[in-house]
Every structure is written in C-alpha cells, then in structure tokens.
CSV table of N, CA and C in Angstrom, one decimal:
chain,number,residue,atom,x,y,z
A,515,MET,N,-12.9,31.4,-40.5
A,515,MET,CA,-13.4,30.1,-40.2
A,515,MET,C,-12.4,29.3,-39.5
A,516,ALA,N,-11.1,29.3,-39.9
A,516,ALA,CA,-10.0,28.6,-39.2
A,516,ALA,C,-9.9,29.0,-37.8
A,517,ASP,N,-10.1,30.4,-37.5
A,517,ASP,CA,-10.0,30.9,-36.1
A,517,ASP,C,-11.1,30.2,-35.2
A,518,SER,N,-12.3,30.1,-35.8
A,518,SER,CA,-13.4,29.5,-35.0
A,518,SER,C,-13.2,28.0,-34.7
A,519,ILE,N,-12.6,27.3,-35.7
A,519,ILE,CA,-12.3,25.9,-35.5
A,519,ILE,C,-11.2,25.8,-34.4
A,520,ASN,N,-10.2,26.6,-34.5
A,520,ASN,CA,-9.1,26.6,-33.4
A,520,ASN,C,-9.7,26.9,-32.1
A,521,LYS,N,-10.5,27.9,-32.0
A,521,LYS,CA,-11.1,28.3,-30.7
A,521,LYS,C,-12.0,27.1,-30.1
A,522,THR,N,-12.7,26.5,-31.0
A,522,THR,CA,-13.5,25.4,-30.6
A,522,THR,C,-12.7,24.2,-30.1
A,523,TRP,N,-11.6,23.9,-30.8
A,523,TRP,CA,-10.7,22.9,-30.4
A,523,TRP,C,-10.0,23.2,-29.1
A,524,VAL,N,-9.6,24.4,-28.9
A,524,VAL,CA,-9.0,24.9,-27.6
A,524,VAL,C,-10.0,24.8,-26.5
A,525,GLN,N,-11.2,25.3,-26.8
A,525,GLN,CA,-12.2,25.3,-25.8
A,525,GLN,C,-12.6,23.9,-25.4
A,526,LYS,N,-12.7,23.0,-26.3
A,526,LYS,CA,-13.0,21.6,-26.0
A,526,LYS,C,-11.8,21.0,-25.2
A,527,GLY,N,-10.6,21.3,-25.5
A,527,GLY,CA,-9.5,20.8,-24.8
A,527,GLY,C,-9.5,21.3,-23.4
A,528,LEU,N,-9.7,22.6,-23.2
A,528,LEU,CA,-9.8,23.1,-21.8
A,528,LEU,C,-11.0,22.6,-21.0
A,529,SER,N,-12.1,22.4,-21.7
A,529,SER,CA,-13.2,21.8,-21.0
A,529,SER,C,-12.9,20.3,-20.6
A,530,GLY,N,-12.2,19.6,-21.4
A,530,GLY,CA,-11.8,18.2,-21.1
A,530,GLY,C,-10.9,18.2,-19.9
A,531,ILE,N,-9.9,19.1,-19.9
A,531,ILE,CA,-9.0,19.2,-18.8
A,531,ILE,C,-9.7,19.5,-17.5
A,532,LYS,N,-10.7,20.5,-17.6
A,532,LYS,CA,-11.4,20.9,-16.4
A,532,LYS,C,-12.2,19.7,-15.9
A,533,GLN,N,-12.9,18.9,-16.8
A,533,GLN,CA,-13.6,17.7,-16.4
A,533,GLN,C,-12.7,16.7,-15.7
A,534,LEU,N,-11.6,16.5,-16.3
A,534,LEU,CA,-10.6,15.5,-15.8
A,534,LEU,C,-10.2,15.9,-14.3
A,535,LEU,N,-9.9,17.2,-14.1
A,535,LEU,CA,-9.5,17.7,-12.8
A,535,LEU,C,-10.6,17.5,-11.8
A,536,ILE,N,-11.8,17.8,-12.2
A,536,ILE,CA,-13.0,17.6,-11.3
A,536,ILE,C,-13.1,16.2,-10.9
A,537,MET,N,-13.0,15.3,-11.9
A,537,MET,CA,-13.1,13.8,-11.6
A,537,MET,C,-12.0,13.4,-10.7
A,538,LEU,N,-10.8,13.9,-10.9
A,538,LEU,CA,-9.7,13.5,-10.0
A,538,LEU,C,-9.9,14.0,-8.6
A,539,VAL,N,-10.4,15.2,-8.4
A,539,VAL,CA,-10.7,15.7,-7.1
A,539,VAL,C,-11.7,14.9,-6.4
A,540,LEU,N,-12.8,14.6,-7.2
A,540,LEU,CA,-13.9,13.7,-6.6
A,540,LEU,C,-13.4,12.3,-6.2
A,541,PHE,N,-12.5,11.8,-7.1
A,541,PHE,CA,-11.9,10.5,-6.8
A,541,PHE,C,-11.1,10.5,-5.5
A,542,LEU,N,-10.3,11.5,-5.4
A,542,LEU,CA,-9.5,11.7,-4.2
A,542,LEU,C,-10.3,11.8,-2.9
A,543,ILE,N,-11.4,12.6,-3.0
A,543,ILE,CA,-12.3,12.8,-1.8
A,543,ILE,C,-13.0,11.4,-1.5
A,544,VAL,N,-13.5,10.7,-2.5
A,544,VAL,CA,-14.2,9.5,-2.2
A,544,VAL,C,-13.2,8.4,-1.7
A,545,SER,N,-12.0,8.4,-2.3
A,545,SER,CA,-11.0,7.4,-1.9
A,545,SER,C,-10.5,7.7,-0.5
A,546,THR,N,-10.3,8.9,-0.1
A,546,THR,CA,-9.9,9.3,1.3
A,546,THR,C,-11.0,8.9,2.3
A,547,ALA,N,-12.3,9.2,1.9
A,547,ALA,CA,-13.4,8.8,2.8
A,547,ALA,C,-13.5,7.3,3.0
A,548,VAL,N,-13.3,6.5,1.9
A,548,VAL,CA,-13.4,5.1,2.0
A,548,VAL,C,-12.2,4.6,2.9
A,549,ASP,N,-11.0,5.1,2.7
A,549,ASP,CA,-9.8,4.8,3.5
A,549,ASP,C,-10.1,5.0,5.0
A,550,LEU,N,-10.7,6.2,5.3
A,550,LEU,CA,-10.9,6.6,6.7
A,550,LEU,C,-12.0,5.6,7.3
A,551,TRP,N,-13.0,5.3,6.5
A,551,TRP,CA,-14.0,4.4,7.0
A,551,TRP,C,-13.5,3.0,7.2
A,552,ARG,N,-12.7,2.5,6.2
A,552,ARG,CA,-12.2,1.1,6.3
A,552,ARG,C,-11.1,1.0,7.4
A,553,GLY,N,-10.4,2.1,7.7
A,553,GLY,CA,-9.3,2.1,8.6
A,553,GLY,C,-9.7,2.6,10.0
A,554,LYS,N,-11.0,2.8,10.3
A,554,LYS,CA,-11.4,3.4,11.5
A,554,LYS,C,-11.0,2.6,12.7
A,555,ASP,N,-10.7,1.3,12.6
A,555,ASP,CA,-10.3,0.5,13.7
A,555,ASP,C,-8.8,0.3,13.8
A,556,ILE,N,-8.1,0.8,12.8
A,556,ILE,CA,-6.6,0.7,12.9
A,556,ILE,C,-6.1,1.6,13.9
A,557,PRO,N,-5.3,1.0,14.9
A,557,PRO,CA,-4.7,1.8,16.0
A,557,PRO,C,-3.8,2.9,15.5
A,558,THR,N,-3.9,4.1,16.1
A,558,THR,CA,-3.0,5.2,15.7
A,558,THR,C,-2.1,5.6,16.9
A,559,GLU,N,-2.5,5.2,18.1
A,559,GLU,CA,-1.7,5.4,19.3
A,559,GLU,C,-1.5,4.1,20.0
A,560,ALA,N,-0.5,4.0,20.9
A,560,ALA,CA,-0.2,2.8,21.6
A,560,ALA,C,-0.2,1.6,20.6
A,561,LEU,N,0.7,1.8,19.6
A,561,LEU,CA,0.8,0.9,18.5
A,561,LEU,C,1.3,-0.5,18.9
A,562,PRO,N,0.6,-1.5,18.4
A,562,PRO,CA,1.2,-2.9,18.7
A,562,PRO,C,2.5,-3.0,17.9
A,563,ALA,N,3.3,-3.9,18.4
A,563,ALA,CA,4.6,-4.1,17.7
A,563,ALA,C,4.4,-5.0,16.5
A,564,ILE,N,5.2,-4.7,15.5
A,564,ILE,CA,5.3,-5.6,14.3
A,564,ILE,C,6.8,-6.1,14.4
A,565,SER,N,6.9,-7.2,15.1
A,565,SER,CA,8.3,-7.7,15.3
A,565,SER,C,8.1,-9.3,15.2
A,566,ALA,N,8.8,-9.8,14.2
A,566,ALA,CA,8.7,-11.3,13.9
A,566,ALA,C,9.9,-11.7,13.0
A,567,LEU,N,10.0,-13.0,12.9
A,567,LEU,CA,11.0,-13.5,11.9
A,567,LEU,C,10.3,-13.6,10.5
A,568,ASP,N,11.1,-13.1,9.5
A,568,ASP,CA,10.6,-13.3,8.2
A,568,ASP,C,11.0,-14.7,7.6
A,569,LEU,N,10.6,-14.9,6.4
A,569,LEU,CA,10.8,-16.2,5.8
A,569,LEU,C,12.3,-16.6,5.7
A,570,ASN,N,13.2,-15.6,5.8
A,570,ASN,CA,14.7,-15.9,5.8
A,570,ASN,C,15.3,-16.0,7.2
A,571,ASP,N,14.4,-16.1,8.2
A,571,ASP,CA,14.8,-16.1,9.6
A,571,ASP,C,15.5,-14.9,10.1
A,572,ASN,N,15.2,-13.7,9.4
A,572,ASN,CA,15.7,-12.4,9.9
A,572,ASN,C,14.7,-11.8,10.8
A,573,LEU,N,15.2,-11.3,12.0
A,573,LEU,CA,14.3,-10.6,12.9
A,573,LEU,C,13.9,-9.2,12.3
A,574,VAL,N,12.6,-9.0,12.1
A,574,VAL,CA,12.1,-7.8,11.5
A,574,VAL,C,11.4,-7.0,12.6
A,575,ASP,N,11.8,-5.8,12.9
A,575,ASP,CA,11.2,-5.0,13.9
A,575,ASP,C,10.9,-3.6,13.3
A,576,VAL,N,9.6,-3.5,12.8
A,576,VAL,CA,9.3,-2.3,12.1
A,576,VAL,C,9.5,-1.0,12.8
A,577,MET,N,9.1,-1.0,14.1
A,577,MET,CA,9.2,0.3,14.8
A,577,MET,C,10.7,0.7,14.9
A,578,ALA,N,11.6,-0.2,15.2
A,578,ALA,CA,13.0,0.1,15.3
A,578,ALA,C,13.5,0.5,13.9
A,579,MET,N,13.1,-0.2,12.8
A,579,MET,CA,13.5,0.2,11.5
A,579,MET,C,13.1,1.6,11.1
A,580,SER,N,11.9,2.0,11.6
A,580,SER,CA,11.3,3.3,11.1
A,580,SER,C,12.0,4.5,11.7
A,581,HIS,N,12.9,4.2,12.7
A,581,HIS,CA,13.6,5.4,13.3
A,581,HIS,C,14.7,5.9,12.3
A,582,ASP,N,15.2,5.0,11.4
A,582,ASP,CA,16.2,5.4,10.5
A,582,ASP,C,15.6,6.1,9.2
A,583,LYS,N,14.5,5.5,8.7
A,583,LYS,CA,13.8,5.9,7.5
A,583,LYS,C,12.4,5.3,7.5
A,584,PRO,N,11.6,5.8,6.6
A,584,PRO,CA,10.2,5.3,6.6
A,584,PRO,C,10.2,3.8,6.2
A,585,VAL,N,9.2,3.1,6.7
A,585,VAL,CA,9.1,1.7,6.4
A,585,VAL,C,7.6,1.5,5.9
A,586,LEU,N,7.5,0.8,4.8
A,586,LEU,CA,6.2,0.5,4.3
A,586,LEU,C,5.9,-0.9,4.7
A,587,VAL,N,4.7,-1.1,5.4
A,587,VAL,CA,4.2,-2.4,5.8
A,587,VAL,C,3.0,-2.8,4.9
A,588,TYR,N,3.1,-3.9,4.3
A,588,TYR,CA,2.1,-4.4,3.3
A,588,TYR,C,1.4,-5.6,3.8
A,589,PHE,N,0.2,-5.5,4.2
A,589,PHE,CA,-0.6,-6.7,4.6
A,589,PHE,C,-1.3,-7.2,3.3
A,590,TRP,N,-1.2,-8.5,3.0
A,590,TRP,CA,-1.7,-9.0,1.8
A,590,TRP,C,-1.9,-10.5,1.9
A,591,GLY,N,-2.4,-11.2,0.9
A,591,GLY,CA,-2.6,-12.6,0.9
A,591,GLY,C,-2.4,-13.2,-0.5
A,592,THR,N,-1.9,-14.4,-0.6
A,592,THR,CA,-1.7,-15.0,-1.9
A,592,THR,C,-3.1,-15.2,-2.6
A,593,TRP,N,-4.1,-15.3,-1.8
A,593,TRP,CA,-5.5,-15.6,-2.2
A,593,TRP,C,-6.2,-14.3,-2.7
A,594,CYS,N,-5.6,-13.1,-2.5
A,594,CYS,CA,-6.3,-11.8,-2.7
A,594,CYS,C,-6.1,-11.4,-4.2
A,595,PRO,N,-7.3,-11.3,-4.9
A,595,PRO,CA,-7.1,-10.9,-6.3
A,595,PRO,C,-6.6,-9.5,-6.5
A,596,VAL,N,-6.9,-8.5,-5.6
A,596,VAL,CA,-6.4,-7.2,-5.8
A,596,VAL,C,-4.9,-7.1,-5.5
A,597,CYS,N,-4.4,-8.0,-4.6
A,597,CYS,CA,-3.0,-8.1,-4.3
A,597,CYS,C,-2.2,-8.5,-5.5
A,598,ASN,N,-2.8,-9.2,-6.4
A,598,ASN,CA,-2.1,-9.6,-7.6
A,598,ASN,C,-1.7,-8.4,-8.5
A,599,PHE,N,-2.4,-7.3,-8.3
A,599,PHE,CA,-2.1,-6.1,-9.0
A,599,PHE,C,-1.1,-5.2,-8.2
A,600,VAL,N,-1.2,-5.2,-6.9
A,600,VAL,CA,-0.5,-4.3,-6.0
A,600,VAL,C,0.9,-4.8,-5.7
A,601,THR,N,1.0,-6.2,-5.5
A,601,THR,CA,2.3,-6.8,-5.0
A,601,THR,C,3.5,-6.5,-5.9
A,602,PRO,N,3.3,-6.5,-7.3
A,602,PRO,CA,4.4,-6.2,-8.1
A,602,PRO,C,5.0,-4.8,-7.8
A,603,SER,N,4.1,-3.8,-7.6
A,603,SER,CA,4.5,-2.5,-7.3
A,603,SER,C,5.2,-2.4,-5.9
A,604,VAL,N,4.7,-3.1,-5.0
A,604,VAL,CA,5.3,-3.1,-3.6
A,604,VAL,C,6.7,-3.7,-3.8
A,605,ASN,N,6.8,-4.8,-4.5
A,605,ASN,CA,8.1,-5.4,-4.8
A,605,ASN,C,9.1,-4.5,-5.4
A,606,LEU,N,8.7,-3.7,-6.4
A,606,LEU,CA,9.5,-2.7,-7.1
A,606,LEU,C,9.9,-1.6,-6.1
A,607,LEU,N,9.0,-1.2,-5.2
A,607,LEU,CA,9.3,-0.2,-4.2
A,607,LEU,C,10.3,-0.7,-3.2
A,608,SER,N,10.3,-2.0,-3.0
A,608,SER,CA,11.2,-2.6,-2.0
A,608,SER,C,12.7,-2.5,-2.4
A,609,GLU,N,12.9,-2.3,-3.7
A,609,GLU,CA,14.3,-2.1,-4.2
A,609,GLU,C,14.9,-0.8,-3.8
A,610,HIS,N,14.0,0.2,-3.4
A,610,HIS,CA,14.5,1.5,-3.1
A,610,HIS,C,14.2,2.0,-1.6
A,611,TYR,N,13.2,1.3,-1.0
A,611,TYR,CA,12.8,1.7,0.4
A,611,TYR,C,12.7,0.4,1.2
A,612,SER,N,12.6,0.7,2.5
A,612,SER,CA,12.4,-0.5,3.5
A,612,SER,C,10.9,-0.9,3.4
A,613,VAL,N,10.7,-2.1,3.0
A,613,VAL,CA,9.4,-2.7,2.9
A,613,VAL,C,9.3,-4.0,3.7
A,614,VAL,N,8.3,-4.2,4.4
A,614,VAL,CA,8.0,-5.5,5.1
A,614,VAL,C,6.6,-5.9,4.7
A,615,SER,N,6.5,-7.1,4.1
A,615,SER,CA,5.2,-7.6,3.8
A,615,SER,C,4.8,-8.7,4.8
A,616,VAL,N,3.5,-8.6,5.1
A,616,VAL,CA,2.9,-9.6,6.0
A,616,VAL,C,1.8,-10.3,5.3
A,617,ALA,N,2.1,-11.6,5.0
A,617,ALA,CA,1.3,-12.5,4.2
A,617,ALA,C,0.3,-13.1,5.2
A,618,MET,N,-1.0,-12.8,5.0
A,618,MET,CA,-2.1,-13.2,5.9
A,618,MET,C,-2.7,-14.5,5.3
A,619,SER,N,-2.8,-15.5,6.2
A,619,SER,CA,-3.5,-16.8,5.9
A,619,SER,C,-3.1,-17.3,4.5
A,620,SER,N,-1.8,-17.4,4.3
A,620,SER,CA,-1.3,-17.8,2.9
A,620,SER,C,-0.6,-19.1,2.9
A,621,GLY,N,-0.8,-19.9,3.9
A,621,GLY,CA,-0.3,-21.3,4.0
A,621,GLY,C,1.1,-21.4,4.7
A,622,SER,N,1.7,-22.5,4.5
A,622,SER,CA,3.0,-22.8,5.2
A,622,SER,C,4.1,-21.9,4.7
A,623,ASP,N,5.2,-21.9,5.4
A,623,ASP,CA,6.4,-21.2,5.0
A,623,ASP,C,6.8,-21.7,3.6
A,624,ASP,N,6.9,-23.0,3.4
A,624,ASP,CA,7.3,-23.6,2.1
A,624,ASP,C,6.4,-23.1,1.0
A,625,ARG,N,5.1,-23.2,1.2
A,625,ARG,CA,4.2,-22.8,0.2
A,625,ARG,C,4.3,-21.3,-0.2
A,626,LEU,N,4.5,-20.5,0.9
A,626,LEU,CA,4.6,-19.0,0.6
A,626,LEU,C,5.9,-18.7,-0.1
A,627,THR,N,7.0,-19.4,0.4
A,627,THR,CA,8.3,-19.2,-0.3
A,627,THR,C,8.3,-19.6,-1.7
A,628,HIS,N,7.6,-20.7,-2.0
A,628,HIS,CA,7.4,-21.1,-3.4
A,628,HIS,C,6.7,-20.1,-4.2
A,629,PHE,N,5.6,-19.5,-3.7
A,629,PHE,CA,4.8,-18.5,-4.3
A,629,PHE,C,5.6,-17.3,-4.6
A,630,LEU,N,6.4,-16.8,-3.6
A,630,LEU,CA,7.2,-15.6,-3.8
A,630,LEU,C,8.3,-15.8,-4.9
A,631,THR,N,8.9,-17.0,-4.8
A,631,THR,CA,10.0,-17.3,-5.8
A,631,THR,C,9.4,-17.4,-7.2
A,632,GLU,N,8.2,-18.1,-7.3
A,632,GLU,CA,7.6,-18.3,-8.6
A,632,GLU,C,7.2,-16.9,-9.3
A,633,LYS,N,6.8,-16.0,-8.4
A,633,LYS,CA,6.5,-14.6,-8.9
A,633,LYS,C,7.7,-13.7,-9.1
A,634,GLY,N,8.8,-14.1,-8.5
A,634,GLY,CA,10.0,-13.3,-8.6
A,634,GLY,C,10.1,-12.1,-7.6
A,635,TYR,N,9.3,-12.3,-6.5
A,635,TYR,CA,9.3,-11.3,-5.5
A,635,TYR,C,10.4,-11.5,-4.5
A,636,SER,N,11.1,-10.4,-4.1
A,636,SER,CA,12.2,-10.5,-3.2
A,636,SER,C,11.9,-9.7,-1.9
A,637,LEU,N,10.6,-9.6,-1.6
A,637,LEU,CA,10.1,-8.9,-0.4
A,637,LEU,C,10.5,-9.6,0.9
A,638,SER,N,10.9,-8.8,1.9
A,638,SER,CA,11.0,-9.4,3.3
A,638,SER,C,9.6,-9.7,3.7
A,639,THR,N,9.3,-11.0,3.9
A,639,THR,CA,7.9,-11.4,4.2
A,639,THR,C,7.8,-12.1,5.5
A,640,ILE,N,6.8,-11.7,6.3
A,640,ILE,CA,6.5,-12.4,7.5
A,640,ILE,C,5.2,-13.2,7.2
A,641,ASN,N,5.3,-14.5,7.5
A,641,ASN,CA,4.2,-15.4,7.3
A,641,ASN,C,3.2,-15.3,8.5
A,642,ASP,N,2.1,-14.6,8.3
A,642,ASP,CA,1.1,-14.5,9.4
A,642,ASP,C,0.0,-15.6,9.1
A,643,GLN,N,0.4,-16.8,9.3
A,643,GLN,CA,-0.4,-18.0,9.0
A,643,GLN,C,-1.8,-17.9,9.6
A,644,GLN,N,-1.9,-17.5,10.8
A,644,GLN,CA,-3.2,-17.4,11.6
A,644,GLN,C,-3.7,-16.0,11.6
A,645,SER,N,-3.1,-15.1,10.8
A,645,SER,CA,-3.5,-13.7,10.8
A,645,SER,C,-3.5,-13.0,12.2
A,646,PHE,N,-2.6,-13.4,13.0
A,646,PHE,CA,-2.4,-12.8,14.3
A,646,PHE,C,-2.1,-11.4,14.2
A,647,LEU,N,-1.1,-11.0,13.4
A,647,LEU,CA,-0.7,-9.6,13.3
A,647,LEU,C,-1.8,-8.8,12.7
A,648,ALA,N,-2.4,-9.4,11.7
A,648,ALA,CA,-3.5,-8.7,11.0
A,648,ALA,C,-4.6,-8.3,12.0
A,649,ARG,N,-5.0,-9.3,12.9
A,649,ARG,CA,-6.1,-9.0,13.9
A,649,ARG,C,-5.6,-8.0,14.9
A,650,GLU,N,-4.3,-8.1,15.3
A,650,GLU,CA,-3.8,-7.2,16.3
A,650,GLU,C,-3.8,-5.7,15.7
A,651,TRP,N,-3.7,-5.6,14.4
A,651,TRP,CA,-3.7,-4.3,13.8
A,651,TRP,C,-5.1,-3.9,13.2
A,652,SER,N,-6.1,-4.8,13.4
A,652,SER,CA,-7.4,-4.6,12.9
A,652,SER,C,-7.5,-4.5,11.4
A,653,VAL,N,-6.6,-5.2,10.7
A,653,VAL,CA,-6.6,-5.2,9.3
A,653,VAL,C,-7.7,-6.1,8.8
A,654,GLN,N,-8.7,-5.6,8.1
A,654,GLN,CA,-9.8,-6.4,7.7
A,654,GLN,C,-9.9,-6.4,6.1
A,655,VAL,N,-9.2,-5.6,5.5
A,655,VAL,CA,-9.2,-5.4,4.0
A,655,VAL,C,-7.8,-5.7,3.5
A,656,THR,N,-7.7,-6.5,2.4
A,656,THR,CA,-6.5,-6.7,1.7
A,656,THR,C,-6.6,-6.1,0.3
A,657,PRO,N,-5.5,-5.5,-0.1
A,657,PRO,CA,-4.3,-5.2,0.7
A,657,PRO,C,-4.5,-4.0,1.5
A,658,THR,N,-3.7,-3.9,2.6
A,658,THR,CA,-3.6,-2.7,3.4
A,658,THR,C,-2.1,-2.3,3.4
A,659,VAL,N,-1.9,-1.0,3.2
A,659,VAL,CA,-0.5,-0.5,3.2
A,659,VAL,C,-0.4,0.5,4.3
A,660,MET,N,0.6,0.4,5.1
A,660,MET,CA,0.9,1.4,6.2
A,660,MET,C,2.3,1.9,6.0
A,661,VAL,N,2.5,3.1,6.4
A,661,VAL,CA,3.8,3.7,6.3
A,661,VAL,C,4.2,4.2,7.7
A,662,PHE,N,5.3,3.8,8.3
A,662,PHE,CA,5.7,4.2,9.6
A,662,PHE,C,7.0,5.0,9.5
A,663,LYS,N,7.1,6.0,10.3
A,663,LYS,CA,8.3,6.8,10.4
A,663,LYS,C,8.5,7.2,11.9
A,664,ASP,N,9.6,7.1,12.4
A,664,ASP,CA,9.9,7.4,13.8
A,664,ASP,C,9.0,6.7,14.8
A,665,GLY,N,8.7,5.5,14.5
A,665,GLY,CA,7.8,4.7,15.4
A,665,GLY,C,6.3,5.1,15.4
A,666,GLU,N,6.0,5.9,14.4
A,666,GLU,CA,4.6,6.3,14.3
A,666,GLU,C,4.0,5.9,13.0
A,667,LEU,N,2.7,5.6,13.0
A,667,LEU,CA,1.9,5.3,11.8
A,667,LEU,C,1.6,6.7,11.1
A,668,LYS,N,2.2,6.9,10.0
A,668,LYS,CA,2.1,8.2,9.3
A,668,LYS,C,1.0,8.1,8.2
A,669,HIS,N,0.9,7.0,7.5
A,669,HIS,CA,-0.1,6.9,6.4
A,669,HIS,C,-0.6,5.4,6.4
A,670,TYR,N,-1.9,5.3,6.0
A,670,TYR,CA,-2.4,3.9,5.7
A,670,TYR,C,-3.4,4.1,4.6
A,671,THR,N,-3.6,3.0,3.8
A,671,THR,CA,-4.6,2.9,2.8
A,671,THR,C,-5.0,1.5,2.6
A,672,THR,N,-6.2,1.3,2.1
A,672,THR,CA,-6.7,-0.1,1.9
A,672,THR,C,-7.1,-0.3,0.5
A,673,GLY,N,-7.2,-1.5,0.1
A,673,GLY,CA,-7.6,-1.8,-1.3
A,673,GLY,C,-6.5,-1.4,-2.3
A,674,PHE,N,-6.9,-1.2,-3.6
A,674,PHE,CA,-5.9,-1.0,-4.6
A,674,PHE,C,-5.2,0.3,-4.3
A,675,THR,N,-3.8,0.2,-4.4
A,675,THR,CA,-3.0,1.4,-4.3
A,675,THR,C,-1.9,1.3,-5.4
A,676,SER,N,-1.7,2.5,-6.0
A,676,SER,CA,-0.8,2.5,-7.1
A,676,SER,C,0.7,2.7,-6.6
A,677,LEU,N,1.6,2.4,-7.5
A,677,LEU,CA,3.0,2.7,-7.2
A,677,LEU,C,3.3,4.2,-6.9
A,678,PRO,N,2.7,5.1,-7.7
A,678,PRO,CA,2.9,6.5,-7.4
A,678,PRO,C,2.3,6.9,-6.0
A,679,GLY,N,1.2,6.3,-5.7
A,679,GLY,CA,0.5,6.5,-4.4
A,679,GLY,C,1.4,6.1,-3.2
A,680,MET,N,2.0,4.9,-3.4
A,680,MET,CA,2.9,4.4,-2.3
A,680,MET,C,4.1,5.2,-2.2
A,681,TRP,N,4.7,5.5,-3.4
A,681,TRP,CA,5.9,6.4,-3.4
A,681,TRP,C,5.7,7.7,-2.7
A,682,TRP,N,4.5,8.3,-3.1
A,682,TRP,CA,4.1,9.6,-2.5
A,682,TRP,C,4.1,9.5,-1.0
A,683,ARG,N,3.4,8.5,-0.5
A,683,ARG,CA,3.3,8.3,1.0
A,683,ARG,C,4.7,8.1,1.6
A,684,MET,N,5.6,7.4,1.0
A,684,MET,CA,6.9,7.2,1.5
A,684,MET,C,7.7,8.6,1.6
A,685,MET,N,7.5,9.3,0.5
A,685,MET,CA,8.3,10.6,0.4
A,685,MET,C,7.8,11.6,1.5
A,686,PHE,N,6.5,11.6,1.8
A,686,PHE,CA,6.0,12.5,2.8
A,686,PHE,C,5.8,12.0,4.2
A,687,ALA,N,6.4,10.9,4.5
A,687,ALA,CA,6.3,10.3,5.8
A,687,ALA,C,7.2,11.0,6.8
C-alpha cells in the first residue's frame, strides 16, 4: 500500500513538472511572438543614434558605449503602470551593467529628477520630453528594453520584463 502511495505521489510530481515545463515553453513562444509583432517597426539596420545629455549633463552616446560592453537602453515613462514594476529591476541592473534610461513624455527635468530621487533610482536618464528619441526608434509600447553591443541592436523586448530576463539578455549580447 505504501508503495502505491509513493508511486502516486511521484507520478503526480512528475506530471506537475511536465505541465509546468509545457506552460513555460508556451509562454516563451507567445512572449516571443508578441515581442516580434510589437517590435516590427524597431530599426535593426542603419540605427539612429542615441546620443544626448542626461539629467546630470553627461553626454550619453549609446553606440560608442556599446563597443566596450553591452548597454541596456530602457524606454519608459513616469506615467506607465508597468514601468512601476520594471524600473526597480532596471535600477538594480544599472549597478552592475551600463544602463541608459530614456524617460518618455515625463515632464520637465526638475519634475523627472524629483521623481527619480523620490524613488531612489540612480539611473543615467535622458529626458525625452517630446518623445523624439522614442519616435525615432519607433517605440510605441512602454516599457521597451533594448540591448546594444558593438554598435548593434542585439535584443529588444516590450512590456513587462523580469530582472532575470534582462540579465540573460545582457549576458548573451
């Protein structure tokens, strides 16, 4: 009797793991398809420059920075509810990797600086008040995460992105 209970428990455990793996694979397929559809207008060749002054008056040139190591570019907005979940992870990643955030339509420099300070974010942030950079890059969904290496766009994703997902993209850029 104990043997049949153990087999049933083991069989249920294996069945649960199998179902979890199937769901994970389906999630990855759907997520990849959605990213490809949302990012269909994002340029992959003849890339526009991302070169501007950040809120600390430092010149940020993503393409030049990406020749040394991968650079994560994070398009977001203070008004974006999903960004409230993703930005803390981006900020944490910025402690270990090169990260440039582009705040889209998020108000004046003073307002944006106050927001970043209040949240405790130390991201290098370009204030894209009129969403000029976002339009140039055809960014239509926030947040959008792009990873550049050697002047090339290696990875991009839109919508919610996890810290492991961003870390993974940086490692394999």
